[in-house]
Coordinates of C-alpha atoms and ligand atoms in Angstrom, one line a residue:
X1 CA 0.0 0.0 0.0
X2 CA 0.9 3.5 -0.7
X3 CA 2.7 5.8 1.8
X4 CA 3.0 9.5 1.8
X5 CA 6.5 11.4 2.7
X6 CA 6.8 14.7 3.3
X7 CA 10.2 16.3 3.5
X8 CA 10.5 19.6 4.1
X9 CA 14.2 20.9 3.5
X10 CA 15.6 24.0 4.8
X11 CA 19.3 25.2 3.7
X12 CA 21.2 25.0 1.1
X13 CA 21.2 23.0 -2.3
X14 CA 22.8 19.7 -0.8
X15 CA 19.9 19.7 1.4
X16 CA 17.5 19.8 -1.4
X17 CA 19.5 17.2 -3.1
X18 CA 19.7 15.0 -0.2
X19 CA 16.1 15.3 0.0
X20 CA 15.4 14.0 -3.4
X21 CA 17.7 10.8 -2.5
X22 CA 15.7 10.0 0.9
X23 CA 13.0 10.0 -1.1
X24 CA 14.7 7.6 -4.1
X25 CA 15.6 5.4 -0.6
X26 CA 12.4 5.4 1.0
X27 CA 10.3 4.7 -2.5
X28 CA 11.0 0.7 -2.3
X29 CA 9.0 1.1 0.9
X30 CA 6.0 2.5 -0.9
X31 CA 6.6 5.9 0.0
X32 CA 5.8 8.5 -2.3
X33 CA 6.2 12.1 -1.5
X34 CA 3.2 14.7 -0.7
X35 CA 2.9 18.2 -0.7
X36 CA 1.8 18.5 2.7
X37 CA 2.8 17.6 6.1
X38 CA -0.9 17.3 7.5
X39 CA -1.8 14.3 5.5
X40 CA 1.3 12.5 5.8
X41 CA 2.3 8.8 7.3
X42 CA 6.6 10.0 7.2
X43 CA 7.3 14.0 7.5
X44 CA 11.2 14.8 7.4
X45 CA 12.6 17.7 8.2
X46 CA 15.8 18.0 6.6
X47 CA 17.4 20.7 8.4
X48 CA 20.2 23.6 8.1
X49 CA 22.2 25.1 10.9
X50 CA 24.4 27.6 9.3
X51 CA 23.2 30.8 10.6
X52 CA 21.2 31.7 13.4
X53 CA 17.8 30.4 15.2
X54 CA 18.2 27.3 13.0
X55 CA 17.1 25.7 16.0
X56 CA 14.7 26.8 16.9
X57 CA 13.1 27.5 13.8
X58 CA 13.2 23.2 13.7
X59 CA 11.5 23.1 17.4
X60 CA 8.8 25.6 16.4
X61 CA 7.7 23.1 13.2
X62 CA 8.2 20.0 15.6
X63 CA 5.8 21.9 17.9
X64 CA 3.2 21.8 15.1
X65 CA 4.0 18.3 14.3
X66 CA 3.2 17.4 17.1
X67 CA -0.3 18.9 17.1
X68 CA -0.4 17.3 13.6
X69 CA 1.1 13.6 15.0
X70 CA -1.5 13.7 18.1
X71 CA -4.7 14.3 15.9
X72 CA -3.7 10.9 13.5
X73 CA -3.5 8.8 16.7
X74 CA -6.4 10.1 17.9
X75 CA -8.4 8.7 14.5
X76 CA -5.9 5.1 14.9
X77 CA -3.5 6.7 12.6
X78 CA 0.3 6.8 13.0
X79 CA 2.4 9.8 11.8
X80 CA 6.5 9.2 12.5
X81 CA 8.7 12.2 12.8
X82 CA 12.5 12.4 11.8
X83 CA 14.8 15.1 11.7
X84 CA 17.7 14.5 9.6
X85 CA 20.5 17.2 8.3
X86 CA 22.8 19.4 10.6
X87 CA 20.6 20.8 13.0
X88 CA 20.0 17.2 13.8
X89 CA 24.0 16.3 13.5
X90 CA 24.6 19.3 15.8
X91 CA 21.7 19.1 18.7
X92 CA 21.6 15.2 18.2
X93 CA 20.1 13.8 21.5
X94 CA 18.8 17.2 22.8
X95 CA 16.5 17.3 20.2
X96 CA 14.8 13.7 21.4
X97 CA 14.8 15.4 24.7
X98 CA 13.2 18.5 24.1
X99 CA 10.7 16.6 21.6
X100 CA 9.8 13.5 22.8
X101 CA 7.3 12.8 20.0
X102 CA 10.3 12.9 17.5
X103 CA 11.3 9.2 16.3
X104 CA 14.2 9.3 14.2
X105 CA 17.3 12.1 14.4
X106 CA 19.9 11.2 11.5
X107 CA 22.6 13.2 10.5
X108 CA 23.2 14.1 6.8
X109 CA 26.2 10.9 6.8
X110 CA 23.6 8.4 8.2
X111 CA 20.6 9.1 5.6
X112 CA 21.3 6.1 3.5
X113 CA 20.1 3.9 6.8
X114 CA 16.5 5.6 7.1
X115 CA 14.9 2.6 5.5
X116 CA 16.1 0.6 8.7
X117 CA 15.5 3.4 10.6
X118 CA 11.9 3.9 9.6
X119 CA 11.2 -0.1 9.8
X120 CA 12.6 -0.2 13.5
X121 CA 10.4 2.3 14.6
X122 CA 7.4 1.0 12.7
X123 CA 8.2 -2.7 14.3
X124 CA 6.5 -1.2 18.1
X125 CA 3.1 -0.5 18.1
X126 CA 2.1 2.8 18.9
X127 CA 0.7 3.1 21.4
X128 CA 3.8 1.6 23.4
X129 CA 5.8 4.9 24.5
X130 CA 9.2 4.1 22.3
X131 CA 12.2 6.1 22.9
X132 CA 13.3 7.9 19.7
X133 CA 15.8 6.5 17.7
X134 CA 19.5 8.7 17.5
X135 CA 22.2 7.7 14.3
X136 CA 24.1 10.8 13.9
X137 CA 27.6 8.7 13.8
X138 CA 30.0 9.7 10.9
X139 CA 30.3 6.1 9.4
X140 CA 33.4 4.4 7.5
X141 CA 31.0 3.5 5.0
X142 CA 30.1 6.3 2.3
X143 CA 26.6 7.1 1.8
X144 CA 26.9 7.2 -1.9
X145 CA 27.6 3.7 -2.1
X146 CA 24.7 2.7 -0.6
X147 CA 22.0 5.1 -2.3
X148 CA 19.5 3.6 -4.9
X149 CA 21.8 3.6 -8.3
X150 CA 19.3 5.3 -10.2
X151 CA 18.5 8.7 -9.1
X152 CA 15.0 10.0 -9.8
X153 CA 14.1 12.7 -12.4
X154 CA 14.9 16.6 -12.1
X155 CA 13.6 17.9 -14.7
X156 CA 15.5 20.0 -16.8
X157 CA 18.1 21.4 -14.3
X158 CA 19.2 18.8 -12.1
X159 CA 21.7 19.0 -9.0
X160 CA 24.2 16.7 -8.7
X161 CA 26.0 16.3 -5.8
X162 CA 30.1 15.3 -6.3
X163 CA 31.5 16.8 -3.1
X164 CA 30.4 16.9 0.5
X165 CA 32.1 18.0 3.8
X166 CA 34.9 20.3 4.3
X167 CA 38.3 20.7 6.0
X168 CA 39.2 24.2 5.9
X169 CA 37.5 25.0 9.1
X170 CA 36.6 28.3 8.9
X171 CA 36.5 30.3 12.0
X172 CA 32.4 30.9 11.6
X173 CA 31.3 27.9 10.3
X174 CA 29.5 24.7 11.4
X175 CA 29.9 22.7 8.1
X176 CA 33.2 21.0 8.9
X177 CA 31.8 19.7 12.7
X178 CA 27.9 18.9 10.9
X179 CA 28.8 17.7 7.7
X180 CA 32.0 15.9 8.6
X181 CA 35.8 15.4 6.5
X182 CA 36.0 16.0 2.5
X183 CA 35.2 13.1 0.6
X184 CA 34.7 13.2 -3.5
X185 CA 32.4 10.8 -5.0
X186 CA 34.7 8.7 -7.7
X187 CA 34.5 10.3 -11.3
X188 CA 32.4 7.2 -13.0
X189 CA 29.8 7.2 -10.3
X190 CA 29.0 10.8 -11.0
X191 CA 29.5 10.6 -14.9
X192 CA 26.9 7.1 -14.3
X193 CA 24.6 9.8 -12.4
X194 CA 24.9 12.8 -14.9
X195 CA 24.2 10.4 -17.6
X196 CA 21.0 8.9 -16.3
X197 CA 19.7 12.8 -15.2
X198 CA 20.5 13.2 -18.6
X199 CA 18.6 10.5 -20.3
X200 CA 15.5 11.6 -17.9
X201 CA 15.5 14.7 -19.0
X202 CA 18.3 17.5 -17.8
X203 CA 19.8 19.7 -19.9
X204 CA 21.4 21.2 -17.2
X205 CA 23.5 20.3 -14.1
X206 CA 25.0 22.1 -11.5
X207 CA 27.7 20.0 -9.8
X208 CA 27.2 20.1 -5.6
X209 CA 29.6 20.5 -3.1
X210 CA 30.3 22.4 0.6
X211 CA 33.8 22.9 -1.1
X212 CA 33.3 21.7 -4.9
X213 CA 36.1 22.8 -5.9
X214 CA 38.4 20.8 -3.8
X215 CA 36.9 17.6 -5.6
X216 CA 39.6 15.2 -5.8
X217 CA 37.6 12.0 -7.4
X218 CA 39.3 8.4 -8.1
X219 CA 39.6 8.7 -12.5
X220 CA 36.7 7.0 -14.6
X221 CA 37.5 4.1 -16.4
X222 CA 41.1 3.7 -14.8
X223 CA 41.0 3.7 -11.3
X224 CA 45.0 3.4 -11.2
X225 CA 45.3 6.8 -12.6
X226 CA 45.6 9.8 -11.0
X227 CA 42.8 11.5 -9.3
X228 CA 40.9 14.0 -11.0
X229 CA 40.2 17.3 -10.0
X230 CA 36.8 19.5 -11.1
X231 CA 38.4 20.5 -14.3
X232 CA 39.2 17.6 -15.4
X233 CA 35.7 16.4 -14.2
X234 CA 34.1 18.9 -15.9
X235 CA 35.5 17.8 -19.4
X236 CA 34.7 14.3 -19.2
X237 CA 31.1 15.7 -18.3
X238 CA 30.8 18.1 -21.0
X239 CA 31.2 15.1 -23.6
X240 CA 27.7 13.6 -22.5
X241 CA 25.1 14.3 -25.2
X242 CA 22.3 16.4 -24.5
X243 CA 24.0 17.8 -21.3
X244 CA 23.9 21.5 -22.6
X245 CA 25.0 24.0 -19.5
X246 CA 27.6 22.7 -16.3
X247 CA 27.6 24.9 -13.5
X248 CA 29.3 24.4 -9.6
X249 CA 28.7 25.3 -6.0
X250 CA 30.3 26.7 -3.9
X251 CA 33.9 26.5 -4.3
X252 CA 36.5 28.1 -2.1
X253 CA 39.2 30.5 -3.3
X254 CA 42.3 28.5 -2.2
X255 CA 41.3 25.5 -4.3
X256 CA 40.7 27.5 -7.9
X257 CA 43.7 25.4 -10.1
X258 CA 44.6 25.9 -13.2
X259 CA 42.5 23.1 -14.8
X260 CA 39.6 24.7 -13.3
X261 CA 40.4 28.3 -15.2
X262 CA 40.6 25.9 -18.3
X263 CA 37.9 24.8 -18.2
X264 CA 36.0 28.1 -17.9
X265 CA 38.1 28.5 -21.4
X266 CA 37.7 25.7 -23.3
X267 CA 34.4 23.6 -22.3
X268 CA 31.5 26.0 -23.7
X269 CA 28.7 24.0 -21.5
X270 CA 30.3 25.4 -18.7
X271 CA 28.2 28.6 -17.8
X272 CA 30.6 32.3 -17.7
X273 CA 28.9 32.8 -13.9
X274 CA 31.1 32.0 -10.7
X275 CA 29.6 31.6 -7.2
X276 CA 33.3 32.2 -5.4
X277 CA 32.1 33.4 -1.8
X278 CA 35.1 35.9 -0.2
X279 CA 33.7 36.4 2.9
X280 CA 35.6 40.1 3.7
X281 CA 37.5 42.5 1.9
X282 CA 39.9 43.2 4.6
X283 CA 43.3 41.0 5.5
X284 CA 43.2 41.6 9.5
X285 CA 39.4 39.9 8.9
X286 CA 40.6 36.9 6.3
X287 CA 43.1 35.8 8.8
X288 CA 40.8 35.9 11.1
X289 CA 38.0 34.0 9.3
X290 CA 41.1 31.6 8.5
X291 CA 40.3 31.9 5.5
X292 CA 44.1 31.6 4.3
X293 CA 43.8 34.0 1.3
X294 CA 44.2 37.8 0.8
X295 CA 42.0 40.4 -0.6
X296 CA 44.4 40.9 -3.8
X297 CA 44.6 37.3 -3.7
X298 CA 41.2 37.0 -5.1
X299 CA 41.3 40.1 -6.5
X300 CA 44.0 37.9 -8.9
X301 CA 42.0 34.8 -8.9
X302 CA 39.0 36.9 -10.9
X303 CA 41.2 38.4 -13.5
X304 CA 42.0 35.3 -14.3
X305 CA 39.1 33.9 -14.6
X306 CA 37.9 37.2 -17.3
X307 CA 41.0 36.7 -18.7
X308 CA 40.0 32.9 -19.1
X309 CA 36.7 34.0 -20.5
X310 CA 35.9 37.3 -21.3
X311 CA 32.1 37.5 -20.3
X312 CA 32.6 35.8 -16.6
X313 CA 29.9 37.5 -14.1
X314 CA 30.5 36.8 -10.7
X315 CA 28.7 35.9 -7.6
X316 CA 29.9 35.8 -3.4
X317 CA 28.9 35.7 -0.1
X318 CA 29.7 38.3 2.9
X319 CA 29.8 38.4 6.1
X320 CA 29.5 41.6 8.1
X321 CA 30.6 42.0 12.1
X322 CA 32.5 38.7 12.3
X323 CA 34.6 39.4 15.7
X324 CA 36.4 42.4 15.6
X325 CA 35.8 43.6 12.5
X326 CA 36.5 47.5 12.8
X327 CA 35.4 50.4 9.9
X328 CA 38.0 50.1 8.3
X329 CA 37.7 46.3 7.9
X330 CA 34.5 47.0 6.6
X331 CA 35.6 49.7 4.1
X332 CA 38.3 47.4 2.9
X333 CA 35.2 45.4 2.0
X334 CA 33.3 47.6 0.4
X335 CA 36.2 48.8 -1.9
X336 CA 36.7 44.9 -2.6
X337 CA 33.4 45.1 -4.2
X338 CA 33.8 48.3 -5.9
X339 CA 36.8 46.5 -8.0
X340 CA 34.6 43.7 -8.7
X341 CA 31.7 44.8 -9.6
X342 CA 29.2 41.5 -8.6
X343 CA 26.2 40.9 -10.6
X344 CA 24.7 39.4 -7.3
X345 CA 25.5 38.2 -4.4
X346 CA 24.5 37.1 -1.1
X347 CA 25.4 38.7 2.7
X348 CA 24.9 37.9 5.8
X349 CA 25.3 39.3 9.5
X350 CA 27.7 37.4 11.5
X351 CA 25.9 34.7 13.6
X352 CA 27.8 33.0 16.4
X353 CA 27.5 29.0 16.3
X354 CA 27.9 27.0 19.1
X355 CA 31.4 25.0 18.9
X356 CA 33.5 27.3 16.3
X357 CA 36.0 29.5 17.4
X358 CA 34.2 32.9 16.7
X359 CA 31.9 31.9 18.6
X360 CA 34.2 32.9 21.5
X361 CA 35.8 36.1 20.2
X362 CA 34.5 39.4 21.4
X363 CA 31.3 40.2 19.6
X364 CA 30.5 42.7 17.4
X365 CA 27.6 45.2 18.5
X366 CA 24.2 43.8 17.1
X367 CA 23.8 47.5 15.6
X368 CA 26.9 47.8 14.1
X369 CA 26.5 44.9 12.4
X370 CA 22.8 45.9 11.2
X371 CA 23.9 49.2 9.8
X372 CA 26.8 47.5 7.8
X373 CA 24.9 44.7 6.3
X374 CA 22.8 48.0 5.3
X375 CA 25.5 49.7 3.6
X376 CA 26.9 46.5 1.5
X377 CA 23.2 44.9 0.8
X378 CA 22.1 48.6 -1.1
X379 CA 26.2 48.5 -2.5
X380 CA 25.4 45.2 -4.1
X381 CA 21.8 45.7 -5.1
X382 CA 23.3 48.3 -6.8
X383 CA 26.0 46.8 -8.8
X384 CA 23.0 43.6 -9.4
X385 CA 20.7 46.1 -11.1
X386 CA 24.1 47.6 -13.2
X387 CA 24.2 44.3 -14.5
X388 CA 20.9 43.5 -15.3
X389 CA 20.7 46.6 -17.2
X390 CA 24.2 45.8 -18.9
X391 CA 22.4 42.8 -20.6
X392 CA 19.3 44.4 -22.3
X393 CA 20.2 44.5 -25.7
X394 CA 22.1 41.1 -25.7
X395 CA 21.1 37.7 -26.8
X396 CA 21.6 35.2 -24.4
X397 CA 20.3 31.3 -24.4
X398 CA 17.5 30.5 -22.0
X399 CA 16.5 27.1 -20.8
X400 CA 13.0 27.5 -19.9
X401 CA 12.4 25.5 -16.9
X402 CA 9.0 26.8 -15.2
X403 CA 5.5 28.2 -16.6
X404 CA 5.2 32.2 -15.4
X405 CA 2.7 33.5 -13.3
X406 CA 0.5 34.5 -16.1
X407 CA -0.9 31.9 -19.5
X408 CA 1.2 32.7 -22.3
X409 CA 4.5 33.4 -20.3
X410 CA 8.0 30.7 -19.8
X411 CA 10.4 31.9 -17.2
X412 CA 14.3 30.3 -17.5
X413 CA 17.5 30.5 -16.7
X414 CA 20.1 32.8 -18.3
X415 CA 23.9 31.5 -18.7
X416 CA 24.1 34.3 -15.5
X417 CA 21.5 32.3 -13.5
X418 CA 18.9 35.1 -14.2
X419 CA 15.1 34.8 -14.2
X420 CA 13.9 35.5 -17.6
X421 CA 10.4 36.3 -18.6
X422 CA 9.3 35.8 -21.9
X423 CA 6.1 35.6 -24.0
X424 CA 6.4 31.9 -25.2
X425 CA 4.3 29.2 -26.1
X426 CA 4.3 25.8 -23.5
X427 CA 5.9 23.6 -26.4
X428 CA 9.3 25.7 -25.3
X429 CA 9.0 24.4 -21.6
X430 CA 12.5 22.5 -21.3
X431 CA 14.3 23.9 -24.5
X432 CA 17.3 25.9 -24.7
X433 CA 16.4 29.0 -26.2
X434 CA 17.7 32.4 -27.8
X435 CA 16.4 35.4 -26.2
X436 CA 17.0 39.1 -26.4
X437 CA 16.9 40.9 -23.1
X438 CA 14.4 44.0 -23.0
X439 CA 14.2 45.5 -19.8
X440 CA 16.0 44.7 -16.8
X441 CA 14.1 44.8 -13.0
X442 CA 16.2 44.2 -9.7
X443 CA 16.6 40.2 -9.8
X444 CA 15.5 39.4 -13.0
X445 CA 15.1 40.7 -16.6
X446 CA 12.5 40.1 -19.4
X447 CA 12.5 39.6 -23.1
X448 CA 11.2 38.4 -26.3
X449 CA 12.1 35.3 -28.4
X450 CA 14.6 35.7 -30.7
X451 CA 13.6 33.9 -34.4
X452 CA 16.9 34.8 -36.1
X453 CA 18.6 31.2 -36.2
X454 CA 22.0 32.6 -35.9
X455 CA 20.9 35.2 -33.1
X456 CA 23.1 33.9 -30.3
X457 CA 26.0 35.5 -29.3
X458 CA 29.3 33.9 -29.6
X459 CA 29.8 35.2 -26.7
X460 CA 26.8 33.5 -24.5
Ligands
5AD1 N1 27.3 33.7 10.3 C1 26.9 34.3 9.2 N2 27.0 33.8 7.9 C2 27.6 32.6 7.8 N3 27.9 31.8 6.7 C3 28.4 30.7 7.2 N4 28.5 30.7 8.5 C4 28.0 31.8 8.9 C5 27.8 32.4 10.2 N5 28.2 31.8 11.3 C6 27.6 32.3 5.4 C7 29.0 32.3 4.6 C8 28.9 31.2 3.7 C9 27.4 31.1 3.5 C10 26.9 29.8 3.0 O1 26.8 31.3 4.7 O2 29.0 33.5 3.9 O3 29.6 31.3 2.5
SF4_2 FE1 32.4 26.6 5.9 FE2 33.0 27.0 3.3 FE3 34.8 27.7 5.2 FE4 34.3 25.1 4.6 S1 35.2 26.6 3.3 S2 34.5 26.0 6.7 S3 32.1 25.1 4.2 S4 32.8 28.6 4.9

């Protein structure tokens, strides 16, 4: 009989892909996923604790759930609870404490054993008070080896993760403690996986990792060769047929090689936009981020990359007020972005997590930290809209990947990971198409279709 999962992810993009394998795990059980938590028999929350009230955003829901989880028992139904991701990696057994109605915590290493998990706690009846099952370990066995083969359609842009955990430690970040060591998925596995999204439908993939970048996968085909790093990776993927557009997240600046500039040269599926977060503009604040890179030091990094490939647009992500961050840290910043010029990019106020070494430091003033996220968010809005308006006039190929609000209207992708809105028929719905920009707004930009067959810029 038929089951209904709901899985609500918070976070980042692994999360959501780590969501779409529980659910290729848990289908052999007869789960199929649901759109809402109220009528279902499995609701996971797969959770993210990189900035703050993470927590407690996961106890609120669990609250509600368990509104939700009394009401079904009530009527002889039975609703189980997990929590998986890093929240759950981090809090572990408090969270079985504080909510005793939870049944299953996993961490985001343990997820391939949540068919077991889910049996175990089905096995006791339940009306018999059971103690909620904990697996947060960081086991020698991979995940990835143990994950259903087949990974289940994306549609037309598909994520793909090839990288997961990181061990640059950070002075502000949880990832190394939730998501455990680097590991890189070997290069055939995640050419076997591209290929199947592939034949299922994409026409885009965006390679995963906390630290893609630093992917270091045994070789395809000759597993006594060297390892390959994402450059090399991204050539052998770029050979698949039908796979039209490669992109990567998030990489860190230290692990940028040569290859990987190369590739931004000479594979044309792989997209001219660059999600390469910086963190600060100021030395005193990169050393103490241990970051283990200068300001000039990526200010280096991105001429290469334009020098690689003339149209590059690049992305980041800021922090404001990590501990002791003075004005003129911060102006070192801003001036970092004035030589840039981003065409978006994220930012964020510093957020103490428990267990890293900021966490310790002497705190910025909540204010201070308010009025400079202030500053940088209107800087960067700023430079977004510049270069929104920069591409009216251009061609550029969209892969249509969603119907828009109104009949009659496609919205896609552009190589620059822009919304476009266009007047198109439905038959475009998954097709790679030219379009020239029109008008530009603040996050995305609209246009028409383009009929001239040679319209495409060589450029895009
Ligand atoms: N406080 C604020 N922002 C953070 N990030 C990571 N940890 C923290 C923190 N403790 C931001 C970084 C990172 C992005 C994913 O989240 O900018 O690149
Ligand atoms: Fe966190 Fe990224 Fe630093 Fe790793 S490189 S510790 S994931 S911010």
């Amino acid at each position: 009989m038929s089951k209904r999962l709901y899985i609500k992810t918070y976070g980042c993009q692994m999360n959501v892909y780590d969501s779409t394998r529980m659910a290729d795990l848990l289908a052999p059980l007869g789960y199929r996923l649901v759109t809402a938590s109220d009528e279902a028999d499995l609701v996971i929350l797969n959770t993210c604790h990189i900035r703050e009230k993470a927590a407690e955003k996961v106890y609120s829901e669990l609250g509600r759930l368990r509104v939700l989880k009394t009401a079904r028992a009530e009527t002889g139904g039975r609703m189980v609870v997990a929590v998986g991701g890093c929240v759950a990696q981090a809090e572990g057994a408090e969270i079985l404490r504080r909510a005793p109605h939870v049944d299953i915590v996993f961490g985001p290493q343990t997820y391939h054993r949540l068919p077991d998990l889910v049996a175990r706690v089905l096995l006791v009846p339940a009306a018999v008070a059971a103690k909620g099952l904990l697996d947060t370990e960081f086991p020698a066995e991979t995940k990835f080896d143990l994950l259903p083969e087949t990974a289940s359609p994306q549609g037309v842009a598909a994520i793909l993760s090839v990288q997961e955990g990181c061990d640059k430690f950070c002075s502000f970040c949880v990832v190394p403690y939730t998501r455990g060591a680097e590991y890189s998925r070997p290069a055939g596995d995640v050419l076997r996986e591209a290929r199947d999204l592939v034949a299922a439908g994409a026409r885009e993939i965006t390679l995963l990792g906390q630290n893609v970048n630093a992917y270091h996968g045994a070789a395809a085909g000759n597993k006594s060769a060297r390892e390959w790093g994402l450059g090399r990776l991204i050539q052998a993927l770029a050979e698949i047929p039908g796979l039209d557009r490669l992109r990567y997240t998030t990489s860190h600046p230290g692990d940028v090689d040569d290859a990987l500039v190369a590739a931004h040269r000479d594979v044309p599926q792989l997209m001219p936009f660059l999600h390469l977060p910086v963190q600060s503009g100021s030395d005193r604040v990169l050393a103490a981020m241990n970051r283990k890179h200068t300001a000039d030091a990526y200010r280096r990094l991105i001429e290469r990359f334009r020098t690689a490939r003339a149209d590059m647009a690049f992305s980041s992500d800021f922090i404001v007020g990590h501990p002791d961050e003075s004005e003129v840290d911060f102006a070192a910043t801003l001036r970092l972005v004035g030589d840039i010029g981003f065409a978006q990019a994220f930012s964020f106020k510093y957020s103490p997590r428990p267990g890293t070494p900021a966490a310790q430091a002497s705190q910025v003033a909540e204010e201070l930290k308010a009025a400079r996220l202030a500053v940088l968010q209107e800087m960067l809005a700023t430079q977004q809209r510049r270069f929104n308006d920069s591409c009216r006039g251009r061609i550029l190929p969209v892969l249509f990947d969603r119907p828009g609000r109104h009949s009659g209207q496609l919205i896609g992708r552009s190589p620059y990971l822009q919304s476009v809105h266009v007047e198109a028929p439905d038959g475009h719905l998954g097709t790679l198409v030219p379009v020239r920009i029109l008008a530009a707004g603040q996050n995305s930009v609209a246009g028409t279709l383009e009929m001239r067959a040679d319209a495409v810029e060589a450029s895009a």
